[in-house]
Amino acid sequence: MRRDEVQVTLLYVFDELESDLGGTVSMREHSQVPESVTTIRDELRDSDFQVEALIAEGNPADMIVGVAADRDVDHIVVGGRQRSPAGKVIFGSVTQSVILDSDVPVTVVSVDAEGEGGDRP
């Protein structure tokens, strides 16, 4: 398959947080899309991939799995950070939820604390 035949959906999800006062707080209003998202979008386009960039708000794992199902994707790639076992219990793991809930293969790419990938060839 040629790169120009591959459709990439790049999805960034703003988390929606529960408020102690009831309801939810939108993080989208107070945050910016990380530069890493626009950088990867531009790099994929420069490499002749067809890329559609989407922004969503809600539970990240649910949004990723839902968008993948709606678009009938063949594969999901997610960036994963290394967390301690206690950190996974306290904060949950989006990556783990996507792996468990997805009906398609999931590839996890290691991402450091700043959101950048590791060494690239």
Tab-separated table of N, CA and C in Angstrom:
chain	number	residue	atom	x	y	z
A	1	MET	N	0.841	-1.171	0.000
A	1	MET	CA	0.000	0.000	0.000
A	1	MET	C	0.891	1.241	0.000
A	2	ARG	N	0.534	2.197	-0.831
A	2	ARG	CA	1.296	3.442	-0.919
A	2	ARG	C	0.839	4.425	0.157
A	3	ARG	N	1.753	5.303	0.553
A	3	ARG	CA	1.428	6.271	1.599
A	3	ARG	C	0.239	7.141	1.235
A	4	ASP	N	0.133	7.532	-0.033
A	4	ASP	CA	-0.972	8.407	-0.416
A	4	ASP	C	-2.314	7.676	-0.439
A	5	GLU	N	-2.289	6.357	-0.200
A	5	GLU	CA	-3.518	5.578	-0.095
A	5	GLU	C	-3.948	5.365	1.358
A	6	VAL	N	-3.106	5.815	2.282
A	6	VAL	CA	-3.382	5.644	3.714
A	6	VAL	C	-4.034	6.916	4.243
A	7	GLN	N	-5.172	6.765	4.903
A	7	GLN	CA	-5.852	7.895	5.540
A	7	GLN	C	-5.546	7.862	7.033
A	8	VAL	N	-4.930	8.931	7.541
A	8	VAL	CA	-4.580	9.025	8.955
A	8	VAL	C	-5.535	10.009	9.618
A	9	THR	N	-6.153	9.581	10.718
A	9	THR	CA	-6.963	10.481	11.534
A	9	THR	C	-6.158	10.761	12.793
A	10	LEU	N	-5.738	11.990	12.941
A	10	LEU	CA	-4.971	12.416	14.104
A	10	LEU	C	-5.954	13.027	15.085
A	11	LEU	N	-6.088	12.428	16.257
A	11	LEU	CA	-7.096	12.848	17.231
A	11	LEU	C	-6.430	13.329	18.510
A	12	TYR	N	-6.800	14.543	18.927
A	12	TYR	CA	-6.361	15.049	20.218
A	12	TYR	C	-7.605	15.259	21.058
A	13	VAL	N	-7.605	14.706	22.271
A	13	VAL	CA	-8.789	14.774	23.130
A	13	VAL	C	-8.483	15.593	24.372
A	14	PHE	N	-9.283	16.649	24.570
A	14	PHE	CA	-9.237	17.404	25.813
A	14	PHE	C	-10.081	16.648	26.820
A	15	ASP	N	-9.516	16.399	27.977
A	15	ASP	CA	-10.247	15.693	29.018
A	15	ASP	C	-11.309	16.610	29.613
A	16	GLU	N	-12.432	16.047	29.946
A	16	GLU	CA	-13.511	16.771	30.607
A	16	GLU	C	-13.524	16.294	32.051
A	17	LEU	N	-13.308	17.198	32.984
A	17	LEU	CA	-13.155	16.827	34.384
A	17	LEU	C	-14.443	17.036	35.161
A	18	GLU	N	-14.686	16.128	36.091
A	18	GLU	CA	-15.843	16.250	36.980
A	18	GLU	C	-15.556	17.325	38.016
A	19	SER	N	-16.533	18.166	38.280
A	19	SER	CA	-16.393	19.231	39.263
A	19	SER	C	-16.939	18.766	40.610
A	20	ASP	N	-16.319	19.219	41.691
A	20	ASP	CA	-16.821	18.921	43.032
A	20	ASP	C	-18.189	19.567	43.265
A	21	LEU	N	-18.509	20.568	42.463
A	21	LEU	CA	-19.775	21.278	42.607
A	21	LEU	C	-20.877	20.669	41.747
A	22	GLY	N	-20.531	19.597	41.038
A	22	GLY	CA	-21.493	18.973	40.126
A	22	GLY	C	-21.221	19.390	38.701
A	23	GLY	N	-21.478	18.514	37.773
A	23	GLY	CA	-21.235	18.820	36.367
A	23	GLY	C	-19.785	18.598	35.985
A	24	THR	N	-19.416	19.172	34.850
A	24	THR	CA	-18.055	18.985	34.353
A	24	THR	C	-17.400	20.328	34.079
A	25	VAL	N	-16.075	20.309	34.047
A	25	VAL	CA	-15.282	21.490	33.726
A	25	VAL	C	-14.591	21.214	32.405
A	26	SER	N	-14.716	22.142	31.470
A	26	SER	CA	-14.100	21.975	30.161
A	26	SER	C	-12.630	22.365	30.225
A	27	MET	N	-11.751	21.432	29.902
A	27	MET	CA	-10.329	21.737	29.841
A	27	MET	C	-9.982	22.357	28.493
A	28	ARG	N	-10.849	22.172	27.522
A	28	ARG	CA	-10.609	22.708	26.184
A	28	ARG	C	-10.521	24.235	26.210
A	29	GLU	N	-11.326	24.855	27.053
A	29	GLU	CA	-11.346	26.314	27.130
A	29	GLU	C	-10.078	26.884	27.743
A	30	HIS	N	-9.342	26.071	28.501
A	30	HIS	CA	-8.187	26.571	29.234
A	30	HIS	C	-6.870	25.995	28.719
A	31	SER	N	-6.935	25.227	27.653
A	31	SER	CA	-5.740	24.548	27.171
A	31	SER	C	-5.538	24.804	25.689
A	32	GLN	N	-4.330	24.531	25.263
A	32	GLN	CA	-3.998	24.609	23.851
A	32	GLN	C	-3.635	23.224	23.362
A	33	VAL	N	-3.831	23.004	22.069
A	33	VAL	CA	-3.374	21.750	21.482
A	33	VAL	C	-1.849	21.777	21.532
A	34	PRO	N	-1.231	20.721	22.045
A	34	PRO	CA	0.241	20.697	22.134
A	34	PRO	C	0.895	20.843	20.762
A	35	GLU	N	2.024	21.504	20.751
A	35	GLU	CA	2.779	21.689	19.511
A	35	GLU	C	3.120	20.348	18.865
A	36	SER	N	3.292	19.308	19.688
A	36	SER	CA	3.627	17.985	19.151
A	36	SER	C	2.539	17.476	18.202
A	37	VAL	N	1.280	17.857	18.438
A	37	VAL	CA	0.178	17.413	17.572
A	37	VAL	C	0.294	18.061	16.199
A	38	THR	N	0.529	19.369	16.167
A	38	THR	CA	0.666	20.033	14.869
A	38	THR	C	1.944	19.611	14.161
A	39	THR	N	2.980	19.329	14.926
A	39	THR	CA	4.238	18.874	14.329
A	39	THR	C	4.049	17.522	13.649
A	40	ILE	N	3.417	16.570	14.325
A	40	ILE	CA	3.232	15.245	13.723
A	40	ILE	C	2.296	15.332	12.528
A	41	ARG	N	1.262	16.187	12.619
A	41	ARG	CA	0.369	16.381	11.470
A	41	ARG	C	1.164	16.860	10.252
A	42	ASP	N	2.016	17.864	10.454
A	42	ASP	CA	2.809	18.410	9.349
A	42	ASP	C	3.806	17.387	8.814
A	43	GLU	N	4.425	16.614	9.709
A	43	GLU	CA	5.385	15.601	9.277
A	43	GLU	C	4.706	14.495	8.468
A	44	LEU	N	3.520	14.090	8.884
A	44	LEU	CA	2.789	13.067	8.135
A	44	LEU	C	2.392	13.588	6.755
A	45	ARG	N	1.913	14.813	6.696
A	45	ARG	CA	1.552	15.405	5.400
A	45	ARG	C	2.770	15.545	4.501
A	46	ASP	N	3.893	15.986	5.083
A	46	ASP	CA	5.130	16.120	4.308
A	46	ASP	C	5.617	14.771	3.787
A	47	SER	N	5.204	13.687	4.452
A	47	SER	CA	5.591	12.330	4.038
A	47	SER	C	4.538	11.695	3.135
A	48	ASP	N	3.636	12.522	2.602
A	48	ASP	CA	2.624	12.094	1.626
A	48	ASP	C	1.509	11.225	2.190
A	49	PHE	N	1.235	11.342	3.494
A	49	PHE	CA	0.064	10.686	4.062
A	49	PHE	C	-1.114	11.646	3.987
A	50	GLN	N	-2.312	11.119	3.788
A	50	GLN	CA	-3.530	11.915	3.878
A	50	GLN	C	-3.879	12.009	5.361
A	51	VAL	N	-3.937	13.221	5.889
A	51	VAL	CA	-4.149	13.407	7.331
A	51	VAL	C	-5.341	14.316	7.582
A	52	GLU	N	-6.219	13.855	8.470
A	52	GLU	CA	-7.292	14.695	8.971
A	52	GLU	C	-7.075	14.840	10.464
A	53	ALA	N	-6.952	16.070	10.936
A	53	ALA	CA	-6.733	16.319	12.358
A	53	ALA	C	-8.056	16.687	13.006
A	54	LEU	N	-8.368	16.013	14.105
A	54	LEU	CA	-9.614	16.251	14.836
A	54	LEU	C	-9.300	16.627	16.277
A	55	ILE	N	-10.161	17.452	16.847
A	55	ILE	CA	-10.076	17.792	18.269
A	55	ILE	C	-11.412	17.405	18.883
A	56	ALA	N	-11.347	16.731	20.025
A	56	ALA	CA	-12.568	16.298	20.706
A	56	ALA	C	-12.427	16.593	22.188
A	57	GLU	N	-13.553	16.485	22.895
A	57	GLU	CA	-13.541	16.691	24.336
A	57	GLU	C	-14.381	15.610	24.984
A	58	GLY	N	-13.867	15.042	26.052
A	58	GLY	CA	-14.578	14.000	26.776
A	58	GLY	C	-13.593	13.032	27.387
A	59	ASN	N	-14.053	11.836	27.688
A	59	ASN	CA	-13.174	10.805	28.222
A	59	ASN	C	-12.238	10.358	27.098
A	60	PRO	N	-10.916	10.546	27.258
A	60	PRO	CA	-9.994	10.260	26.161
A	60	PRO	C	-10.096	8.841	25.603
A	61	ALA	N	-10.128	7.832	26.463
A	61	ALA	CA	-10.193	6.451	25.979
A	61	ALA	C	-11.483	6.203	25.210
A	62	ASP	N	-12.599	6.665	25.758
A	62	ASP	CA	-13.884	6.488	25.085
A	62	ASP	C	-13.906	7.201	23.741
A	63	MET	N	-13.354	8.414	23.695
A	63	MET	CA	-13.330	9.176	22.446
A	63	MET	C	-12.468	8.483	21.400
A	64	ILE	N	-11.300	7.988	21.792
A	64	ILE	CA	-10.408	7.320	20.839
A	64	ILE	C	-11.077	6.082	20.266
A	65	VAL	N	-11.609	5.245	21.137
A	65	VAL	CA	-12.265	4.014	20.685
A	65	VAL	C	-13.509	4.348	19.860
A	66	GLY	N	-14.274	5.355	20.284
A	66	GLY	CA	-15.481	5.734	19.559
A	66	GLY	C	-15.192	6.293	18.174
A	67	VAL	N	-14.219	7.180	18.071
A	67	VAL	CA	-13.859	7.739	16.765
A	67	VAL	C	-13.319	6.636	15.859
A	68	ALA	N	-12.524	5.742	16.409
A	68	ALA	CA	-11.999	4.623	15.617
A	68	ALA	C	-13.136	3.757	15.076
A	69	ALA	N	-14.128	3.482	15.908
A	69	ALA	CA	-15.261	2.661	15.470
A	69	ALA	C	-16.104	3.399	14.427
A	70	ASP	N	-16.357	4.684	14.668
A	70	ASP	CA	-17.160	5.482	13.731
A	70	ASP	C	-16.505	5.588	12.360
A	71	ARG	N	-15.175	5.646	12.350
A	71	ARG	CA	-14.447	5.809	11.095
A	71	ARG	C	-13.974	4.477	10.521
A	72	ASP	N	-14.317	3.381	11.198
A	72	ASP	CA	-13.953	2.047	10.727
A	72	ASP	C	-12.455	1.932	10.433
A	73	VAL	N	-11.640	2.382	11.407
A	73	VAL	CA	-10.188	2.361	11.222
A	73	VAL	C	-9.650	0.936	11.296
A	74	ASP	N	-8.490	0.740	10.700
A	74	ASP	CA	-7.837	-0.566	10.691
A	74	ASP	C	-6.861	-0.736	11.847
A	75	HIS	N	-6.411	0.392	12.429
A	75	HIS	CA	-5.342	0.338	13.420
A	75	HIS	C	-5.373	1.628	14.242
A	76	ILE	N	-5.031	1.521	15.513
A	76	ILE	CA	-4.916	2.687	16.397
A	76	ILE	C	-3.481	2.764	16.891
A	77	VAL	N	-2.924	3.976	16.883
A	77	VAL	CA	-1.608	4.216	17.462
A	77	VAL	C	-1.793	5.249	18.565
A	78	VAL	N	-1.329	4.945	19.766
A	78	VAL	CA	-1.437	5.870	20.893
A	78	VAL	C	-0.069	6.098	21.501
A	79	GLY	N	0.104	7.292	22.044
A	79	GLY	CA	1.333	7.598	22.778
A	79	GLY	C	1.129	7.236	24.229
A	80	GLY	N	2.088	6.514	24.797
A	80	GLY	CA	1.968	6.098	26.193
A	80	GLY	C	3.127	6.603	27.019
A	81	ARG	N	2.816	7.031	28.219
A	81	ARG	CA	3.853	7.466	29.161
A	81	ARG	C	4.059	6.371	30.184
A	82	GLN	N	5.269	6.310	30.683
A	82	GLN	CA	5.539	5.332	31.726
A	82	GLN	C	5.052	5.893	33.055
A	83	ARG	N	4.236	5.112	33.758
A	83	ARG	CA	3.731	5.527	35.058
A	83	ARG	C	4.032	4.447	36.079
A	84	SER	N	4.120	4.879	37.325
A	84	SER	CA	4.298	3.917	38.396
A	84	SER	C	2.994	3.145	38.570
A	85	PRO	N	3.045	1.964	39.200
A	85	PRO	CA	1.796	1.238	39.462
A	85	PRO	C	0.783	2.077	40.246
A	86	ALA	N	1.253	2.858	41.216
A	86	ALA	CA	0.346	3.706	41.991
A	86	ALA	C	-0.263	4.786	41.109
A	87	GLY	N	0.524	5.349	40.201
A	87	GLY	CA	0.020	6.367	39.281
A	87	GLY	C	-1.068	5.821	38.380
A	88	LYS	N	-0.934	4.570	37.961
A	88	LYS	CA	-1.959	3.954	37.114
A	88	LYS	C	-3.258	3.760	37.882
A	89	VAL	N	-3.155	3.395	39.167
A	89	VAL	CA	-4.350	3.184	39.986
A	89	VAL	C	-5.062	4.513	40.240
A	90	ILE	N	-4.296	5.545	40.556
A	90	ILE	CA	-4.880	6.841	40.891
A	90	ILE	C	-5.467	7.523	39.660
A	91	PHE	N	-4.714	7.537	38.565
A	91	PHE	CA	-5.119	8.299	37.391
A	91	PHE	C	-5.737	7.457	36.292
A	92	GLY	N	-5.668	6.138	36.393
A	92	GLY	CA	-6.145	5.278	35.318
A	92	GLY	C	-5.158	5.296	34.169
A	93	SER	N	-5.448	4.565	33.155
A	93	SER	CA	-4.558	4.523	32.015
A	93	SER	C	-5.384	4.555	30.739
A	94	VAL	N	-5.299	5.667	30.033
A	94	VAL	CA	-6.003	5.799	28.759
A	94	VAL	C	-5.526	4.713	27.807
A	95	THR	N	-4.218	4.546	27.744
A	95	THR	CA	-3.661	3.549	26.830
A	95	THR	C	-4.198	2.161	27.137
A	96	GLN	N	-4.208	1.789	28.412
A	96	GLN	CA	-4.698	0.471	28.802
A	96	GLN	C	-6.174	0.313	28.418
A	97	SER	N	-6.971	1.336	28.651
A	97	SER	CA	-8.391	1.264	28.303
A	97	SER	C	-8.593	1.125	26.802
A	98	VAL	N	-7.811	1.856	26.006
A	98	VAL	CA	-7.927	1.759	24.552
A	98	VAL	C	-7.571	0.345	24.097
A	99	ILE	N	-6.498	-0.205	24.642
A	99	ILE	CA	-6.088	-1.565	24.275
A	99	ILE	C	-7.194	-2.565	24.603
A	100	LEU	N	-7.772	-2.446	25.790
A	100	LEU	CA	-8.784	-3.405	26.221
A	100	LEU	C	-10.134	-3.236	25.510
A	101	ASP	N	-10.474	-1.995	25.134
A	101	ASP	CA	-11.795	-1.727	24.575
A	101	ASP	C	-11.853	-1.692	23.054
A	102	SER	N	-10.707	-1.673	22.406
A	102	SER	CA	-10.687	-1.554	20.948
A	102	SER	C	-10.886	-2.901	20.266
A	103	ASP	N	-11.560	-2.867	19.123
A	103	ASP	CA	-11.745	-4.074	18.323
A	103	ASP	C	-10.682	-4.211	17.231
A	104	VAL	N	-9.764	-3.242	17.156
A	104	VAL	CA	-8.701	-3.286	16.148
A	104	VAL	C	-7.350	-3.283	16.853
A	105	PRO	N	-6.279	-3.660	16.140
A	105	PRO	CA	-4.955	-3.647	16.768
A	105	PRO	C	-4.579	-2.246	17.258
A	106	VAL	N	-3.858	-2.208	18.384
A	106	VAL	CA	-3.400	-0.953	18.973
A	106	VAL	C	-1.888	-1.024	19.129
A	107	THR	N	-1.200	-0.005	18.627
A	107	THR	CA	0.240	0.111	18.800
A	107	THR	C	0.501	1.244	19.776
A	108	VAL	N	1.349	0.996	20.778
A	108	VAL	CA	1.685	2.009	21.771
A	108	VAL	C	3.097	2.505	21.486
A	109	VAL	N	3.213	3.831	21.328
A	109	VAL	CA	4.498	4.464	21.069
A	109	VAL	C	4.921	5.165	22.343
A	110	SER	N	6.118	4.878	22.806
A	110	SER	CA	6.615	5.487	24.034
A	110	SER	C	6.810	6.987	23.838
A	111	VAL	N	6.319	7.761	24.832
A	111	VAL	CA	6.426	9.209	24.797
A	111	VAL	C	7.024	9.648	26.121
A	112	ASP	N	7.995	10.575	26.067
A	112	ASP	CA	8.598	11.032	27.322
A	112	ASP	C	7.691	12.057	27.993
A	113	ALA	N	8.110	12.581	29.128
A	113	ALA	CA	7.274	13.467	29.944
A	113	ALA	C	6.868	14.741	29.220
A	114	GLU	N	7.675	15.230	28.284
A	114	GLU	CA	7.345	16.449	27.556
A	114	GLU	C	6.429	16.176	26.386
A	115	GLY	N	6.057	14.900	26.147
A	115	GLY	CA	5.152	14.586	25.056
A	115	GLY	C	5.858	14.349	23.741
A	116	GLU	N	7.182	14.299	23.755
A	116	GLU	CA	7.939	14.079	22.537
A	116	GLU	C	8.335	12.612	22.449
A	117	GLY	N	8.433	12.102	21.259
A	117	GLY	CA	8.859	10.725	21.058
A	117	GLY	C	10.304	10.539	21.424
A	118	GLY	N	10.706	9.314	21.550
A	118	GLY	CA	12.101	9.012	21.860
A	118	GLY	C	12.977	9.228	20.647
A	119	ASP	N	14.161	8.653	20.656
A	119	ASP	CA	15.064	8.774	19.524
A	119	ASP	C	14.411	8.246	18.268
A	120	ARG	N	14.585	8.977	17.183
A	120	ARG	CA	14.014	8.559	15.908
A	120	ARG	C	15.137	8.260	14.958
A	121	PRO	N	14.947	7.265	14.082
A	121	PRO	CA	16.016	6.925	13.140
A	121	PRO	C	16.290	8.039	12.160
